[in-house]
Each structure stands twice: as C-alpha cells, then as structure tokens.
mmCIF file of C-alpha atoms in Angstrom:
data_model
loop_
_atom_site.group_PDB
_atom_site.id
_atom_site.type_symbol
_atom_site.label_atom_id
_atom_site.label_comp_id
_atom_site.label_asym_id
_atom_site.label_seq_id
_atom_site.Cartn_x
_atom_site.Cartn_y
_atom_site.Cartn_z
ATOM 1 C CA UNK B 1 -6.818 6.081 -0.455
ATOM 2 C CA UNK B 2 -4.855 3.730 1.797
ATOM 3 C CA UNK B 3 -4.572 4.213 5.533
ATOM 4 C CA UNK B 4 -1.872 2.721 7.765
ATOM 5 C CA UNK B 5 -3.087 1.973 11.310
ATOM 6 C CA UNK B 6 -0.817 0.836 14.113
ATOM 7 C CA UNK B 7 -2.322 -1.185 16.961
ATOM 8 C CA UNK B 8 0.015 -0.641 19.867
ATOM 9 C CA UNK B 9 0.451 -0.785 23.644
ATOM 10 C CA UNK B 10 3.181 -0.309 26.187
ATOM 11 C CA UNK B 11 2.406 -3.483 28.100
ATOM 12 C CA UNK B 12 2.227 -7.004 26.698
ATOM 13 C CA UNK B 13 -0.779 -9.274 27.036
ATOM 14 C CA UNK B 14 -3.440 -6.585 26.772
ATOM 15 C CA UNK B 15 -5.142 -7.995 23.655
ATOM 16 C CA UNK B 16 -3.306 -6.116 20.934
ATOM 17 C CA UNK B 17 -2.998 -8.982 18.465
ATOM 18 C CA UNK B 18 -6.606 -9.995 19.102
ATOM 19 C CA UNK B 19 -7.638 -6.416 18.411
ATOM 20 C CA UNK B 20 -5.576 -6.315 15.202
ATOM 21 C CA UNK B 21 -7.189 -9.543 13.984
ATOM 22 C CA UNK B 22 -10.736 -8.439 14.801
ATOM 23 C CA UNK B 23 -10.314 -4.915 13.445
ATOM 24 C CA UNK B 24 -8.860 -6.256 10.193
ATOM 25 C CA UNK B 25 -11.605 -8.883 9.913
ATOM 26 C CA UNK B 26 -14.308 -6.314 10.646
ATOM 27 C CA UNK B 27 -13.038 -3.841 8.060
ATOM 28 C CA UNK B 28 -12.816 -6.614 5.468
ATOM 29 C CA UNK B 29 -16.355 -7.760 6.325
ATOM 30 C CA UNK B 30 -17.497 -4.212 5.542
ATOM 31 C CA UNK B 31 -16.025 -4.596 2.055
ATOM 32 C CA UNK B 32 -12.672 -2.866 2.542
ATOM 33 C CA UNK B 33 -9.575 -4.576 1.173
ATOM 34 C CA UNK B 34 -7.499 -4.998 4.326
ATOM 35 C CA UNK B 35 -4.173 -6.550 5.298
ATOM 36 C CA UNK B 36 -2.915 -7.258 8.810
ATOM 37 C CA UNK B 37 0.870 -7.282 9.286
ATOM 38 C CA UNK B 38 2.579 -8.922 12.256
ATOM 39 C CA UNK B 39 5.511 -6.744 13.386
ATOM 40 C CA UNK B 40 6.326 -8.997 16.351
ATOM 41 C CA UNK B 41 9.394 -10.545 14.702
ATOM 42 C CA UNK B 42 10.720 -13.526 16.635
ATOM 43 C CA UNK B 43 7.340 -14.492 18.107
ATOM 44 C CA UNK B 44 4.605 -14.451 15.407
ATOM 45 C CA UNK B 45 1.096 -14.797 16.839
ATOM 46 C CA UNK B 46 -1.197 -12.968 14.416
ATOM 47 C CA UNK B 47 -1.301 -15.928 12.004
ATOM 48 C CA UNK B 48 -2.385 -18.175 14.900
ATOM 49 C CA UNK B 49 -5.215 -15.875 15.942
ATOM 50 C CA UNK B 50 -6.398 -15.692 12.324
ATOM 51 C CA UNK B 51 -6.034 -19.447 11.838
ATOM 52 C CA UNK B 52 -3.572 -19.456 8.943
ATOM 53 C CA UNK B 53 -0.358 -20.579 10.692
ATOM 54 C CA UNK B 54 -0.016 -23.691 8.506
ATOM 55 C CA UNK B 55 -0.145 -21.605 5.338
ATOM 56 C CA UNK B 56 2.877 -19.417 6.151
ATOM 57 C CA UNK B 57 5.662 -20.087 3.645
ATOM 58 C CA UNK B 58 7.263 -16.661 3.339
ATOM 59 C CA UNK B 59 7.041 -13.860 5.890
ATOM 60 C CA UNK B 60 7.364 -10.098 6.311
ATOM 61 C CA UNK B 61 11.161 -10.222 6.774
ATOM 62 C CA UNK B 62 11.579 -12.362 3.641
ATOM 63 C CA UNK B 63 9.884 -9.583 1.682
ATOM 64 C CA UNK B 64 11.906 -6.817 3.354
ATOM 65 C CA UNK B 65 15.136 -8.679 2.550
ATOM 66 C CA UNK B 66 14.016 -9.322 -1.067
ATOM 67 C CA UNK B 67 14.046 -13.079 -0.424
ATOM 68 C CA UNK B 68 10.434 -13.369 -1.602
ATOM 69 C CA UNK B 69 7.900 -11.287 -3.473
ATOM 70 C CA UNK B 70 5.089 -9.645 -1.539
ATOM 71 C CA UNK B 71 2.489 -11.653 -3.470
ATOM 72 C CA UNK B 72 4.197 -14.869 -2.321
ATOM 73 C CA UNK B 73 4.040 -13.888 1.345
ATOM 74 C CA UNK B 74 0.484 -12.529 1.477
ATOM 75 C CA UNK B 75 -2.047 -15.050 2.776
ATOM 76 C CA UNK B 76 -5.662 -14.586 1.698
ATOM 77 C CA UNK B 77 -8.221 -15.513 4.330
ATOM 78 C CA UNK B 78 -10.501 -18.366 3.275
ATOM 79 C CA UNK B 79 -13.526 -17.134 5.257
ATOM 80 C CA UNK B 80 -13.568 -13.388 4.711
ATOM 81 C CA UNK B 81 -13.300 -11.794 1.306
ATOM 82 C CA UNK B 82 -10.865 -8.838 1.228
ATOM 83 C CA UNK B 83 -8.820 -10.010 4.257
ATOM 84 C CA UNK B 84 -5.089 -10.778 3.945
ATOM 85 C CA UNK B 85 -2.299 -11.537 6.437
ATOM 86 C CA UNK B 86 1.449 -10.914 6.293
ATOM 87 C CA UNK B 87 3.057 -13.057 8.995
ATOM 88 C CA UNK B 88 6.130 -12.220 11.052
ATOM 89 C CA UNK B 89 9.320 -14.257 11.005
ATOM 90 C CA UNK B 90 9.970 -16.586 13.925
ATOM 91 C CA UNK B 91 13.660 -16.998 13.174
ATOM 92 C CA UNK B 92 14.880 -13.394 12.921
ATOM 93 C CA UNK B 93 15.087 -10.624 15.491
ATOM 94 C CA UNK B 94 13.581 -7.150 15.425
ATOM 95 C CA UNK B 95 16.766 -5.659 13.909
ATOM 96 C CA UNK B 96 15.590 -7.232 10.632
ATOM 97 C CA UNK B 97 12.955 -4.474 10.447
ATOM 98 C CA UNK B 98 14.650 -1.675 8.536
ATOM 99 C CA UNK B 99 12.905 1.632 7.907
ATOM 100 C CA UNK B 100 13.587 1.575 4.164
ATOM 101 C CA UNK B 101 12.353 -2.002 3.781
ATOM 102 C CA UNK B 102 9.212 -1.495 5.881
ATOM 103 C CA UNK B 103 8.378 1.671 3.953
ATOM 104 C CA UNK B 104 8.853 -0.103 0.621
ATOM 105 C CA UNK B 105 6.510 -2.954 1.596
ATOM 106 C CA UNK B 106 3.818 -0.531 2.823
ATOM 107 C CA UNK B 107 4.012 1.471 -0.405
ATOM 108 C CA UNK B 108 3.690 -1.717 -2.457
ATOM 109 C CA UNK B 109 0.596 -2.708 -0.466
ATOM 110 C CA UNK B 110 -0.917 0.698 -1.218
ATOM 111 C CA UNK B 111 -0.304 0.263 -4.953
ATOM 112 C CA UNK B 112 -2.048 -3.135 -4.701
ATOM 113 C CA UNK B 113 -5.215 -1.357 -3.601
ATOM 114 C CA UNK B 114 -5.271 -2.151 0.101
ATOM 115 C CA UNK B 115 -7.500 0.403 1.802
ATOM 116 C CA UNK B 116 -6.462 -0.445 5.358
ATOM 117 C CA UNK B 117 -3.052 -1.706 6.468
ATOM 118 C CA UNK B 118 -3.195 -2.851 10.099
ATOM 119 C CA UNK B 119 0.232 -2.987 11.790
ATOM 120 C CA UNK B 120 0.166 -5.289 14.826
ATOM 121 C CA UNK B 121 2.954 -3.873 16.962
ATOM 122 C CA UNK B 122 5.006 -5.759 19.542
ATOM 123 C CA UNK B 123 4.569 -4.474 23.084
ATOM 124 C CA UNK B 124 6.936 -1.945 24.572
ATOM 125 C CA UNK B 125 8.954 0.929 23.226
ATOM 126 C CA UNK B 126 11.829 -0.868 21.493
ATOM 127 C CA UNK B 127 12.729 -0.959 17.799
ATOM 128 C CA UNK B 128 9.963 -3.333 16.686
ATOM 129 C CA UNK B 129 7.289 -1.125 18.195
ATOM 130 C CA UNK B 130 8.851 2.013 16.751
ATOM 131 C CA UNK B 131 9.011 0.462 13.271
ATOM 132 C CA UNK B 132 5.332 -0.526 13.501
ATOM 133 C CA UNK B 133 4.281 3.029 14.341
ATOM 134 C CA UNK B 134 6.714 5.025 12.184
ATOM 135 C CA UNK B 135 4.605 5.098 8.996
ATOM 136 C CA UNK B 136 1.207 5.160 10.737
ATOM 137 C CA UNK B 137 -1.578 7.533 9.752
ATOM 138 C CA UNK B 138 -3.601 6.660 12.857
ATOM 139 C CA UNK B 139 -2.984 4.706 16.052
ATOM 140 C CA UNK B 140 -5.143 2.517 18.257
ATOM 141 C CA UNK B 141 -3.679 2.320 21.769
ATOM 142 C CA UNK B 142 -4.877 -0.825 23.527
ATOM 143 C CA UNK B 143 -4.991 -0.839 27.327
ATOM 144 C CA UNK B 144 -6.455 -2.840 30.179
ATOM 145 C CA UNK B 145 -8.119 -1.011 33.078
ATOM 146 C CA UNK B 146 -5.008 -1.419 35.255
ATOM 147 C CA UNK B 147 -2.630 1.246 36.513
ATOM 148 C CA UNK B 148 0.480 -0.360 34.947
ATOM 149 C CA UNK B 149 -1.188 -0.733 31.552
ATOM 150 C CA UNK B 150 -2.437 2.848 31.530
ATOM 151 C CA UNK B 151 0.933 4.195 32.623
ATOM 152 C CA UNK B 152 2.682 2.298 29.816
ATOM 153 C CA UNK B 153 0.075 3.519 27.323
ATOM 154 C CA UNK B 154 0.973 7.060 28.305
ATOM 155 C CA UNK B 155 4.604 6.326 27.373
ATOM 156 C CA UNK B 156 3.474 4.961 24.013
ATOM 157 C CA UNK B 157 1.498 8.141 23.378
ATOM 158 C CA UNK B 158 4.746 10.029 23.946
ATOM 159 C CA UNK B 159 6.451 7.917 21.281
ATOM 160 C CA UNK B 160 3.565 8.446 18.860
ATOM 161 C CA UNK B 161 3.994 12.178 19.353
ATOM 162 C CA UNK B 162 7.756 12.080 18.743
ATOM 163 C CA UNK B 163 8.875 9.031 16.751
ATOM 164 C CA UNK B 164 6.608 8.804 13.709
ATOM 165 C CA UNK B 165 7.178 10.045 10.186
ATOM 166 C CA UNK B 166 4.327 12.509 10.716
ATOM 167 C CA UNK B 167 6.017 13.841 13.875
ATOM 168 C CA UNK B 168 9.294 14.355 12.009
ATOM 169 C CA UNK B 169 7.324 16.567 9.611
ATOM 170 C CA UNK B 170 5.790 18.571 12.435
ATOM 171 C CA UNK B 171 2.430 16.813 12.303
ATOM 172 C CA UNK B 172 0.585 14.531 14.693
ATOM 173 C CA UNK B 173 -1.343 11.351 14.060
ATOM 174 C CA UNK B 174 -4.816 10.675 15.396
ATOM 175 C CA UNK B 175 -4.776 8.271 18.347
ATOM 176 C CA UNK B 176 -7.733 6.275 19.671
ATOM 177 C CA UNK B 177 -8.091 4.397 22.959
ATOM 178 C CA UNK B 178 -9.415 0.848 23.058
ATOM 179 C CA UNK B 179 -10.060 -0.662 26.492
ATOM 180 C CA UNK B 180 -10.041 -4.445 26.698
ATOM 181 C CA UNK B 181 -11.070 -6.900 29.432
ATOM 182 C CA UNK B 182 -13.333 -4.306 31.010
ATOM 183 C CA UNK B 183 -15.568 -5.526 33.799
ATOM 184 C CA UNK B 184 -18.002 -2.931 35.246
ATOM 185 C CA UNK B 185 -18.699 -5.080 38.319
ATOM 186 C CA UNK B 186 -14.997 -5.118 39.213
ATOM 187 C CA UNK B 187 -14.767 -1.396 38.539
ATOM 188 C CA UNK B 188 -17.602 -0.906 41.035
ATOM 189 C CA UNK B 189 -15.638 -2.896 43.643
ATOM 190 C CA UNK B 190 -12.560 -0.758 43.052
ATOM 191 C CA UNK B 191 -10.604 -3.615 41.461
ATOM 192 C CA UNK B 192 -10.235 -1.871 38.102
ATOM 193 C CA UNK B 193 -9.911 1.692 36.874
ATOM 194 C CA UNK B 194 -13.052 3.210 35.417
ATOM 195 C CA UNK B 195 -13.389 4.452 31.852
ATOM 196 C CA UNK B 196 -13.604 8.012 33.167
ATOM 197 C CA UNK B 197 -10.374 7.624 35.177
ATOM 198 C CA UNK B 198 -8.484 6.274 32.153
ATOM 199 C CA UNK B 199 -9.775 8.933 29.774
ATOM 200 C CA UNK B 200 -8.723 11.618 32.240
ATOM 201 C CA UNK B 201 -5.224 10.124 32.496
ATOM 202 C CA UNK B 202 -4.598 9.540 28.773
ATOM 203 C CA UNK B 203 -6.609 12.332 27.194
ATOM 204 C CA UNK B 204 -7.408 10.608 23.888
ATOM 205 C CA UNK B 205 -10.847 9.711 22.493
ATOM 206 C CA UNK B 206 -12.405 6.362 23.344
ATOM 207 C CA UNK B 207 -12.894 4.107 20.333
ATOM 208 C CA UNK B 208 -14.513 1.304 22.290
ATOM 209 C CA UNK B 209 -14.673 -1.003 25.286
ATOM 210 C CA UNK B 210 -14.287 -4.759 24.915
ATOM 211 C CA UNK B 211 -15.867 -6.606 27.848
ATOM 212 C CA UNK B 212 -14.051 -9.302 29.782
ATOM 213 C CA UNK B 213 -15.275 -12.395 27.946
ATOM 214 C CA UNK B 214 -14.322 -16.062 27.558
ATOM 215 C CA UNK B 215 -15.279 -15.794 23.893
ATOM 216 C CA UNK B 216 -12.173 -13.740 23.111
ATOM 217 C CA UNK B 217 -9.774 -16.389 24.447
ATOM 218 C CA UNK B 218 -11.723 -19.304 22.957
ATOM 219 C CA UNK B 219 -11.854 -17.622 19.547
ATOM 220 C CA UNK B 220 -8.126 -16.891 19.574
ATOM 221 C CA UNK B 221 -7.357 -20.499 20.493
ATOM 222 C CA UNK B 222 -9.541 -21.710 17.611
ATOM 223 C CA UNK B 223 -7.951 -19.332 15.116
ATOM 224 C CA UNK B 224 -11.274 -17.613 14.471
ATOM 225 C CA UNK B 225 -11.731 -13.870 15.030
ATOM 226 C CA UNK B 226 -14.287 -13.295 17.789
ATOM 227 C CA UNK B 227 -16.100 -10.809 15.546
ATOM 228 C CA UNK B 228 -17.440 -13.752 13.512
ATOM 229 C CA UNK B 229 -19.389 -14.999 16.553
ATOM 230 C CA UNK B 230 -22.032 -12.335 16.071
ATOM 231 C CA UNK B 231 -24.156 -13.359 19.056
ATOM 232 C CA UNK B 232 -21.373 -12.801 21.570
ATOM 233 C CA UNK B 233 -20.832 -9.577 23.492
ATOM 234 C CA UNK B 234 -17.195 -9.506 22.352
ATOM 235 C CA UNK B 235 -18.225 -9.635 18.686
ATOM 236 C CA UNK B 236 -20.764 -6.857 19.176
ATOM 237 C CA UNK B 237 -18.136 -4.748 20.949
ATOM 238 C CA UNK B 238 -15.604 -5.231 18.146
ATOM 239 C CA UNK B 239 -18.264 -4.499 15.519
ATOM 240 C CA UNK B 240 -19.045 -1.244 17.336
ATOM 241 C CA UNK B 241 -15.323 -0.406 17.189
ATOM 242 C CA UNK B 242 -15.201 -1.010 13.443
ATOM 243 C CA UNK B 243 -18.303 1.115 12.810
ATOM 244 C CA UNK B 244 -16.934 3.969 14.922
ATOM 245 C CA UNK B 245 -13.550 3.755 13.217
ATOM 246 C CA UNK B 246 -15.334 4.134 9.893
ATOM 247 C CA UNK B 247 -17.006 7.287 11.201
ATOM 248 C CA UNK B 248 -20.429 5.974 12.202
ATOM 249 C CA UNK B 249 -22.098 7.009 15.456
ATOM 250 C CA UNK B 250 -22.485 4.172 17.946
ATOM 251 C CA UNK B 251 -23.456 4.417 21.590
ATOM 252 C CA UNK B 252 -20.745 3.163 23.967
ATOM 253 C CA UNK B 253 -21.800 -0.154 25.447
ATOM 254 C CA UNK B 254 -20.388 -2.560 28.062
ATOM 255 C CA UNK B 255 -19.349 0.316 30.331
ATOM 256 C CA UNK B 256 -22.090 -0.099 32.929
ATOM 257 C CA UNK B 257 -23.029 -3.182 34.904
ATOM 258 C CA UNK B 258 -26.048 -4.958 33.463
ATOM 259 C CA UNK B 259 -29.065 -5.135 35.726
ATOM 260 C CA UNK B 260 -29.784 -8.751 36.599
ATOM 261 C CA UNK B 261 -33.295 -10.120 36.510
ATOM 262 C CA UNK B 262 -34.956 -11.422 39.652
ATOM 263 C CA UNK B 263 -34.358 -15.074 38.695
ATOM 264 C CA UNK B 264 -30.691 -14.430 38.041
ATOM 265 C CA UNK B 265 -30.364 -12.705 41.415
ATOM 266 C CA UNK B 266 -32.124 -15.558 43.198
ATOM 267 C CA UNK B 267 -30.355 -18.433 41.483
ATOM 268 C CA UNK B 268 -27.231 -16.842 39.925
#
C-alpha cells in the first residue's frame, strides 16, 4: 500500500528539503520503492541536494500539464536502488499546481508500485504548501529550536488539521515533529528552545532530532544525502528517523550534551 508523506514547515531554511532527501534515501535503502517530489515550483532544490540536477529534462509541472509522461520525468538515483526523484519546474509559478493534476500524478505513482511518496513542500502557508499537503496520509513538520520556527510550525499544524483531503472528510492525518540543527550546549546556555519546551508548545510526537552538524551542509553542497555518510552523527540521526518512521523502537539521541573526556576539556 502506498503512503503519501508531506515534509513541511512554516518557516524557510529549516532543513525541509534536506530532510525530504534523507528520508527518501533512507526508506529506499531499507528496500522500499520511494519517490521524492519537489513541490517548490519556481525554485527547485531537491534535485540539487540529491545530485541529479543535470539529469532533469522534464519536471513535475510538465507531467501535470500533460506535456510529458510521468516515466519521462522520473529520475532514478544511480547510487540507491528504489530511489526516484520528480523535480520541480524553475520556470513556472505555484499556480501551475492544480489539485486535479497533482492528484492524478500521485495516483499514477501508486499504480507504479511506489510505497512511499515524499512531498517536499515549499515553506509557508500559500498555495504550493497547501497543494503539497492536500493528499498527504502523514506529515513531518520540520522545525528549528527557535521561537519563530516553532510559532510558524504551529500555524502549519492548523493547516494540516483544516486543509487536507482527510480533513475535508472529517479525518485527521498523523503528524510528526522533526527538530533540526539542535545543539544541546546552546540549549543549556538559553540560546535555543529545549526539546521539552517545543513538544509542550506543539503537542505532536517527536520523530527525531538532527544535531547541528557541518556534515549536513557539506553533503547538500555535494549532492549526496548525509545519510550515506554512515559514520557521521547526522547520518545516524536520520537513520534513527527512518527506523522510527517504519515503526521500530529507537532511543532518542543527540538531545543531551555529550560529556567531554579530560583531554578534550584540557585541550579542546
């Protein structure tokens, strides 16, 4: 059975596209046929993060407008079996996303056997974001430990409760919280909100915490999902997220400050 997952946030720059890329890669690495769709029409970053920008010939809007077949626009990842990308258009605006067309493409992906369809939403609450979430079965709300990010996430949760197909049928979709760029040392200094504070404000279950790490930025710049760098803390955090999403129990890590050894304290 296919599942449509929207990765969304109210505020831009919180790591939503990076999360979409790593979640999709992680699910595919676990053997699930997965496609990541870039809904950020007019910008298009998901293909860059996944390193396939030079292979984009047709895009999501081309398929919606019947200017290309879905098979022509899907890009198969060369490193990870079962991973595909559907890029956004850089030359159209978000009005090109029509409910009927988006729904048709998602249904076609389901008939092609995709188990997970990851919708990388643009930031905010405008049409592009609403189109990305409308058909979702589950949502991952990405936030940084900052007041503005958490406040905007709360607005997105309101949209998820009111503007999805499930909501129009009187049902709700399951929402998960993913915290990115978390730094326990800065939390301790009062420079960031704590996990407990954010959970109390948003009231949705925590899927995972991604630590503040240079690896995430370096991986994105190289077009390689951080989850492939298995030795890094970011990769381990994203792998934990994938396991938990698939229903496996994993202890929450990267929430508390690591104790430094005596040498690190003397010479760090």
